CSV table of C-alpha atoms in Angstrom, one decimal:
chain,number,residue,atom,x,y,z
A,1,UNK,CA,-37.4,25.5,19.8
A,2,UNK,CA,-34.1,25.0,18.0
A,3,UNK,CA,-31.3,23.0,19.6
A,4,UNK,CA,-27.8,24.0,18.5
A,5,UNK,CA,-25.2,21.2,19.0
A,6,UNK,CA,-21.8,23.0,18.6
A,7,UNK,CA,-18.4,23.3,20.3
A,8,UNK,CA,-15.6,25.8,20.8
A,9,UNK,CA,-12.3,25.6,22.7
A,10,UNK,CA,-8.7,26.6,22.6
A,11,UNK,CA,-7.9,23.9,20.1
A,12,UNK,CA,-10.7,24.2,17.5
A,13,UNK,CA,-11.3,27.9,18.0
A,14,UNK,CA,-14.6,29.9,18.4
A,15,UNK,CA,-15.8,30.1,14.7
A,16,UNK,CA,-18.4,27.4,15.0
A,17,UNK,CA,-19.9,29.0,18.1
A,18,UNK,CA,-19.9,32.5,16.5
A,19,UNK,CA,-21.7,31.5,13.4
A,20,UNK,CA,-24.3,29.5,15.3
A,21,UNK,CA,-24.9,32.5,17.6
A,22,UNK,CA,-25.4,34.7,14.5
A,23,UNK,CA,-28.0,32.2,13.2
A,24,UNK,CA,-29.7,32.0,16.6
A,25,UNK,CA,-30.0,35.8,16.7
A,26,UNK,CA,-31.7,35.6,13.3
A,27,UNK,CA,-34.1,33.0,14.5
A,28,UNK,CA,-34.8,35.1,17.6
A,29,UNK,CA,-35.8,38.0,15.3
A,30,UNK,CA,-38.5,35.6,13.9
A,31,UNK,CA,-39.6,34.7,17.5
A,32,UNK,CA,-38.0,31.3,17.6
A,33,UNK,CA,-36.2,30.2,20.8
A,34,UNK,CA,-32.8,28.6,20.7
A,35,UNK,CA,-30.9,26.4,23.2
A,36,UNK,CA,-27.2,25.5,22.9
A,37,UNK,CA,-25.6,22.2,23.8
A,38,UNK,CA,-21.9,21.9,24.1
A,39,UNK,CA,-19.5,19.1,25.2
A,40,UNK,CA,-17.4,21.4,27.4
A,41,UNK,CA,-18.1,24.5,29.5
A,42,UNK,CA,-15.6,26.8,27.9
A,43,UNK,CA,-18.0,28.8,25.7
A,44,UNK,CA,-21.0,28.8,28.1
A,45,UNK,CA,-20.3,32.4,29.4
A,46,UNK,CA,-20.3,33.8,25.9
A,47,UNK,CA,-23.4,31.9,24.9
A,48,UNK,CA,-25.2,33.0,28.0
A,49,UNK,CA,-24.1,36.6,27.6
A,50,UNK,CA,-25.8,36.6,24.2
A,51,UNK,CA,-29.0,35.6,26.0
A,52,UNK,CA,-29.2,31.8,25.3
A,53,UNK,CA,-29.4,28.8,27.6
A,54,UNK,CA,-26.3,26.6,27.3
A,55,UNK,CA,-26.4,22.9,28.5
A,56,UNK,CA,-23.0,21.2,29.0
A,57,UNK,CA,-22.9,17.4,28.3
A,58,UNK,CA,-19.5,16.8,30.0
A,59,UNK,CA,-18.4,14.8,27.0
A,60,UNK,CA,-15.4,14.9,24.6
A,61,UNK,CA,-15.9,17.3,21.7
A,62,UNK,CA,-14.1,15.0,19.1
A,63,UNK,CA,-15.7,11.7,20.1
A,64,UNK,CA,-19.3,12.5,19.4
A,65,UNK,CA,-20.7,9.0,19.3
A,66,UNK,CA,-19.7,8.5,23.0
A,67,UNK,CA,-22.0,11.3,24.0
A,68,UNK,CA,-25.2,9.8,22.6
A,69,UNK,CA,-26.3,8.2,25.9
A,70,UNK,CA,-26.4,11.7,27.3
A,71,UNK,CA,-27.6,13.6,24.3
A,72,UNK,CA,-30.5,11.4,23.2
A,73,UNK,CA,-32.4,11.6,26.5
A,74,UNK,CA,-31.9,15.4,26.4
A,75,UNK,CA,-33.5,15.5,23.0
A,76,UNK,CA,-36.4,13.3,24.2
A,77,UNK,CA,-36.8,15.7,27.2
A,78,UNK,CA,-36.5,19.0,25.3
A,79,UNK,CA,-38.2,17.8,22.1
A,80,UNK,CA,-36.7,20.5,19.8
A,81,UNK,CA,-38.5,21.3,16.6
A,82,UNK,CA,-35.2,20.8,14.9
A,83,UNK,CA,-31.5,20.4,15.7
A,84,UNK,CA,-28.7,22.4,14.0
A,85,UNK,CA,-25.4,20.6,14.2
A,86,UNK,CA,-22.0,22.2,13.6
A,87,UNK,CA,-19.0,20.0,14.2
A,88,UNK,CA,-16.3,18.4,12.1
A,89,UNK,CA,-16.4,15.2,14.2
A,90,UNK,CA,-19.8,14.0,13.1
A,91,UNK,CA,-20.3,10.4,11.9
A,92,UNK,CA,-23.1,8.7,10.0
A,93,UNK,CA,-24.1,6.8,13.2
A,94,UNK,CA,-24.2,10.0,15.3
A,95,UNK,CA,-26.2,12.0,12.8
A,96,UNK,CA,-28.7,9.2,12.1
A,97,UNK,CA,-29.3,8.8,15.9
A,98,UNK,CA,-29.9,12.6,16.3
A,99,UNK,CA,-32.1,12.7,13.2
A,100,UNK,CA,-34.3,10.0,14.6
A,101,UNK,CA,-35.3,12.4,17.3
A,102,UNK,CA,-35.7,15.6,15.4
A,103,UNK,CA,-35.2,17.1,11.9
A,104,UNK,CA,-31.5,17.8,11.4
A,105,UNK,CA,-29.7,20.7,9.8
A,106,UNK,CA,-25.9,20.3,9.3
A,107,UNK,CA,-23.6,23.3,8.8
A,108,UNK,CA,-20.7,21.9,6.6
A,109,UNK,CA,-17.4,23.1,5.3
A,110,UNK,CA,-15.8,19.8,4.2
A,111,UNK,CA,-18.3,17.6,2.3
A,112,UNK,CA,-16.6,14.6,4.0
A,113,UNK,CA,-19.3,12.0,3.3
A,114,UNK,CA,-23.0,11.7,2.5
A,115,UNK,CA,-24.6,13.4,5.4
A,116,UNK,CA,-27.8,11.8,6.8
A,117,UNK,CA,-29.4,15.3,7.4
A,118,UNK,CA,-32.6,16.9,6.2
A,119,UNK,CA,-30.7,20.1,5.1
A,120,UNK,CA,-27.0,20.7,4.5
A,121,UNK,CA,-25.7,24.3,4.7
A,122,UNK,CA,-22.3,25.3,3.1
A,123,UNK,CA,-22.1,29.0,2.8
A,124,UNK,CA,-18.4,29.2,1.8
A,125,UNK,CA,-17.2,30.8,-1.4
A,126,UNK,CA,-16.6,27.3,-2.8
A,127,UNK,CA,-20.0,25.9,-1.5
A,128,UNK,CA,-21.9,26.2,-4.7
A,129,UNK,CA,-19.4,24.0,-6.6
A,130,UNK,CA,-19.2,21.3,-3.9
A,131,UNK,CA,-20.4,17.9,-5.2
A,132,UNK,CA,-23.2,17.0,-2.9
A,133,UNK,CA,-25.6,14.2,-3.8
A,134,UNK,CA,-28.3,15.5,-6.2
A,135,UNK,CA,-31.1,14.4,-3.8
A,136,UNK,CA,-29.6,16.2,-0.9
A,137,UNK,CA,-31.4,19.4,0.1
A,138,UNK,CA,-28.7,22.1,0.3
A,139,UNK,CA,-28.4,25.8,0.9
A,140,UNK,CA,-25.1,26.8,-0.7
A,141,UNK,CA,-23.0,29.8,-1.3
A,142,UNK,CA,-22.2,33.3,0.1
A,143,UNK,CA,-25.8,34.5,0.2
A,144,UNK,CA,-26.2,32.3,3.3
A,145,UNK,CA,-23.1,33.4,5.2
A,146,UNK,CA,-24.4,33.8,8.8
A,147,UNK,CA,-23.0,37.1,9.9
A,148,UNK,CA,-24.0,39.2,12.9
A,149,UNK,CA,-26.8,41.7,12.4
A,150,UNK,CA,-24.3,44.6,12.7
A,151,UNK,CA,-22.9,43.6,9.2
A,152,UNK,CA,-26.2,44.1,7.4
A,153,UNK,CA,-26.9,47.0,5.1
A,154,UNK,CA,-23.4,48.6,5.1
A,155,UNK,CA,-22.7,51.5,2.7
A,156,UNK,CA,-20.2,51.0,-0.1
A,157,UNK,CA,-16.7,51.6,1.1
A,158,UNK,CA,-14.6,54.5,-0.2
A,159,UNK,CA,-10.9,53.7,0.0
A,160,UNK,CA,-8.7,56.3,1.5
A,161,UNK,CA,-5.6,57.5,-0.4
A,162,UNK,CA,-3.2,56.1,2.1
A,163,UNK,CA,-3.3,53.0,4.3
A,164,UNK,CA,-3.0,54.4,7.8
A,165,UNK,CA,-5.1,52.0,10.0
A,166,UNK,CA,-4.5,48.3,9.6
A,167,UNK,CA,-6.3,45.5,11.4
A,168,UNK,CA,-4.7,42.2,12.5
A,169,UNK,CA,-7.2,39.5,13.4
A,170,UNK,CA,-5.9,36.1,14.3
A,171,UNK,CA,-9.1,34.3,15.5
A,172,UNK,CA,-10.4,33.5,18.9
A,173,UNK,CA,-7.5,31.4,20.1
A,174,UNK,CA,-4.5,32.2,17.8
A,175,UNK,CA,-2.8,28.8,18.4
A,176,UNK,CA,0.2,29.6,16.2
A,177,UNK,CA,0.8,33.0,17.9
A,178,UNK,CA,0.3,35.0,14.7
A,179,UNK,CA,-0.6,38.3,16.5
A,180,UNK,CA,2.4,38.0,18.8
A,181,UNK,CA,4.7,37.3,15.9
A,182,UNK,CA,3.4,40.4,14.0
A,183,UNK,CA,3.9,42.6,17.1
A,184,UNK,CA,7.4,41.4,17.7
A,185,UNK,CA,8.2,42.1,14.0
A,186,UNK,CA,6.7,45.5,14.2
A,187,UNK,CA,8.5,46.4,17.3
A,188,UNK,CA,11.8,46.1,15.3
A,189,UNK,CA,10.4,47.5,12.1
A,190,UNK,CA,8.5,50.7,12.8
A,191,UNK,CA,6.0,51.8,10.1
A,192,UNK,CA,5.8,55.2,8.5
A,193,UNK,CA,4.6,58.0,10.7
A,194,UNK,CA,0.8,58.1,11.1
A,195,UNK,CA,0.4,54.3,10.4
A,196,UNK,CA,-1.3,52.3,13.2
A,197,UNK,CA,-1.9,48.5,13.6
A,198,UNK,CA,-5.0,47.4,15.5
A,199,UNK,CA,-4.5,44.0,17.0
A,200,UNK,CA,-7.7,42.1,18.0
A,201,UNK,CA,-7.0,39.7,20.9
A,202,UNK,CA,-9.5,36.8,20.9
A,203,UNK,CA,-11.1,35.5,24.1
A,204,UNK,CA,-8.7,32.6,24.3
A,205,UNK,CA,-5.5,34.3,23.0
A,206,UNK,CA,-2.7,33.1,25.4
A,207,UNK,CA,-0.4,35.9,24.2
A,208,UNK,CA,-2.7,38.8,25.2
A,209,UNK,CA,-0.7,40.0,28.1
A,210,UNK,CA,2.6,39.8,26.3
A,211,UNK,CA,1.2,41.7,23.3
A,212,UNK,CA,-0.2,44.4,25.6
A,213,UNK,CA,3.3,44.8,27.2
A,214,UNK,CA,4.8,45.3,23.8
A,215,UNK,CA,2.1,47.7,22.8
A,216,UNK,CA,2.7,49.8,26.0
A,217,UNK,CA,6.1,50.8,24.6
A,218,UNK,CA,5.1,50.8,20.9
A,219,UNK,CA,2.7,53.6,20.2
A,220,UNK,CA,1.7,52.4,16.7
A,221,UNK,CA,0.4,49.1,18.1
A,222,UNK,CA,-3.2,49.3,19.5
A,223,UNK,CA,-4.4,46.1,21.1
A,224,UNK,CA,-8.2,45.5,21.4
A,225,UNK,CA,-9.7,43.0,23.9
A,226,UNK,CA,-13.4,42.0,24.0
A,227,UNK,CA,-14.3,44.0,21.0
A,228,UNK,CA,-18.0,44.8,21.2
A,229,UNK,CA,-18.4,46.5,17.8
A,230,UNK,CA,-16.1,44.7,15.3
A,231,UNK,CA,-17.9,46.4,12.4
A,232,UNK,CA,-16.9,49.9,13.6
A,233,UNK,CA,-13.3,48.8,13.9
A,234,UNK,CA,-13.3,47.2,10.4
A,235,UNK,CA,-14.9,50.3,8.9
A,236,UNK,CA,-12.2,52.5,10.5
A,237,UNK,CA,-9.3,50.5,9.0
A,238,UNK,CA,-7.9,50.6,5.5
A,239,UNK,CA,-6.6,47.0,5.2
A,240,UNK,CA,-6.6,43.8,7.3
A,241,UNK,CA,-4.7,40.6,8.0
A,242,UNK,CA,-6.9,37.7,9.0
A,243,UNK,CA,-6.8,34.0,9.4
A,244,UNK,CA,-9.0,32.3,6.8
A,245,UNK,CA,-12.1,31.6,9.0
A,246,UNK,CA,-15.5,33.1,9.4
A,247,UNK,CA,-14.1,36.6,9.8
A,248,UNK,CA,-13.4,36.7,6.1
A,249,UNK,CA,-17.1,37.0,5.4
A,250,UNK,CA,-17.4,39.9,7.8
A,251,UNK,CA,-14.5,41.6,6.2
A,252,UNK,CA,-16.2,41.2,2.8
A,253,UNK,CA,-19.4,42.8,4.1
A,254,UNK,CA,-17.3,45.8,5.2
A,255,UNK,CA,-15.4,45.9,2.0
A,256,UNK,CA,-12.0,45.8,3.8
A,257,UNK,CA,-9.1,44.6,1.6
A,258,UNK,CA,-7.5,41.7,3.3
A,259,UNK,CA,-4.4,39.5,3.4
A,260,UNK,CA,-5.3,36.0,4.6
A,261,UNK,CA,-3.4,33.0,5.8
A,262,UNK,CA,-4.2,29.4,6.9
A,263,UNK,CA,-3.9,28.1,10.4
A,264,UNK,CA,-6.0,24.9,10.2
A,265,UNK,CA,-6.8,22.3,7.5
A,266,UNK,CA,-10.4,23.3,7.3
A,267,UNK,CA,-9.3,26.8,6.1
A,268,UNK,CA,-7.4,25.5,3.1
A,269,UNK,CA,-10.3,25.4,0.6
A,270,UNK,CA,-11.6,28.8,1.7
A,271,UNK,CA,-8.3,30.5,1.5
A,272,UNK,CA,-7.7,29.0,-2.0
A,273,UNK,CA,-11.2,30.1,-3.2
A,274,UNK,CA,-10.7,33.7,-2.1
A,275,UNK,CA,-7.2,33.9,-3.6
A,276,UNK,CA,-8.4,32.2,-6.8
A,277,UNK,CA,-11.1,34.8,-7.1
A,278,UNK,CA,-8.6,37.6,-6.8
A,279,UNK,CA,-10.2,38.9,-3.6
A,280,UNK,CA,-7.8,38.1,-0.8
A,281,UNK,CA,-4.1,37.1,-1.4
A,282,UNK,CA,-3.1,34.2,0.8
A,283,UNK,CA,0.4,34.1,2.2
A,284,UNK,CA,0.2,30.4,3.0
A,285,UNK,CA,0.1,28.2,6.1
A,286,UNK,CA,1.4,29.8,9.3
A,287,UNK,CA,2.0,26.3,10.8
A,288,UNK,CA,4.9,25.8,8.4
A,289,UNK,CA,6.1,29.4,7.9
A,290,UNK,CA,9.0,30.5,10.0
A,291,UNK,CA,9.0,33.9,8.3
A,292,UNK,CA,5.2,34.5,8.8
A,293,UNK,CA,5.4,38.1,10.0
A,294,UNK,CA,7.8,39.1,7.2
A,295,UNK,CA,5.5,37.7,4.6
A,296,UNK,CA,2.5,39.5,6.1
A,297,UNK,CA,4.0,42.9,5.8
A,298,UNK,CA,5.4,42.3,2.4
A,299,UNK,CA,2.0,41.3,1.2
A,300,UNK,CA,0.4,44.3,2.8
A,301,UNK,CA,2.7,46.5,0.8
A,302,UNK,CA,1.0,45.1,-2.3
A,303,UNK,CA,-2.4,46.6,-1.1
A,304,UNK,CA,-1.1,50.1,-0.8
A,305,UNK,CA,-2.6,51.4,-4.0
A,306,UNK,CA,-5.9,53.3,-3.5
A,307,UNK,CA,-7.3,52.1,-6.9
A,308,UNK,CA,-6.7,48.4,-6.1
A,309,UNK,CA,-8.2,48.7,-2.6
A,310,UNK,CA,-11.3,50.5,-4.0
A,311,UNK,CA,-12.0,47.9,-6.6
A,312,UNK,CA,-11.4,45.1,-4.2
A,313,UNK,CA,-13.8,46.6,-1.7
A,314,UNK,CA,-16.5,46.9,-4.4
A,315,UNK,CA,-16.1,43.2,-5.3
A,316,UNK,CA,-16.2,42.1,-1.7
A,317,UNK,CA,-19.3,43.9,-0.8
A,318,UNK,CA,-21.0,42.7,-4.0
A,319,UNK,CA,-20.5,39.1,-2.9
A,320,UNK,CA,-21.5,39.4,0.8
A,321,UNK,CA,-24.4,41.7,1.7
A,322,UNK,CA,-24.5,40.8,5.4
A,323,UNK,CA,-28.1,39.4,5.3
A,324,UNK,CA,-27.1,35.8,5.1
A,325,UNK,CA,-28.2,34.8,8.7
A,326,UNK,CA,-31.7,36.2,8.2
A,327,UNK,CA,-31.9,34.6,4.8
A,328,UNK,CA,-30.6,31.2,6.1
A,329,UNK,CA,-33.0,31.3,9.1
A,330,UNK,CA,-36.0,32.0,6.9
A,331,UNK,CA,-35.1,29.3,4.3
A,332,UNK,CA,-34.3,26.6,6.9
A,333,UNK,CA,-37.5,27.3,8.7
A,334,UNK,CA,-39.5,27.2,5.5
A,335,UNK,CA,-38.0,24.0,4.2
A,336,UNK,CA,-38.5,22.2,7.5
A,337,UNK,CA,-42.1,23.3,7.8
A,338,UNK,CA,-42.8,22.0,4.3
A,339,UNK,CA,-41.2,18.7,5.3
A,340,UNK,CA,-43.4,18.5,8.4
A,341,UNK,CA,-46.5,19.2,6.3
A,342,UNK,CA,-45.6,16.4,3.9
A,343,UNK,CA,-45.3,13.9,6.8
A,344,UNK,CA,-48.7,14.7,8.3
């Protein structure tokens, strides 16, 4: 049994939860059971809907050491074969205490310090160049991006001559009101006839009702709540706007040319890497941009050329094949089983 220790809420978003769920799904395909442990109850309905047990500690998500008196007895009781930890608020003390009870895998984006973990995973575009200690066992780079199964084995995209369907994805919480700002802008700046904007409203988007009210009188705005098949929506669209989180890797698997932006510090390196590779232009940090929406639609104009979108799609799908979750699950399991054999 695997125990995932991961959090999600309105402040930190849902990305950590979503990528752990994708990895849990891949382990389930191998017949391995997963249990989730969270500090707070906010994400329990989603986790349970995906078929997993979710235990809530009643702790504070950004003060992890304080939860050890509750977590360590739980580890002794459940005796997981290994723990997968995904949080930016880890400390050496916390990780060492967890690792003393079970082998530890840490999903990382920041390379903040030397992690006392058996395996470190950094699947970001910049992961392979991160300076981890040479004796640290690491699984690095895009081949390990843990996407949902629906993003596996997609056919090469063929770019349409004209951009007519455009996706706006601002994450599970949208704390800087990116979707609303885009919708307000579009209400006063109608696109050309036949162009539609599909606005994905995350589970914790506080502006959802206001956006739906705007869309009710704006026929070229199409809001989407509780999207069950994100792949189908991405494949239907010709271009996208997205915050620089986990969604970027799904967009790559679909070959959907994208304009990205930063809404949290942990997205800075990823956005810079995609922009530096010439894959996704970044319009900057929404937290400091009073003209965010204007910059979004100006940048989208730069993607209008069919030849550019076709070449961008080809490069994106070459980098991300959608099989990262299965690949990661197999390699984590193999490495930990080898470690167990060496300690017998």
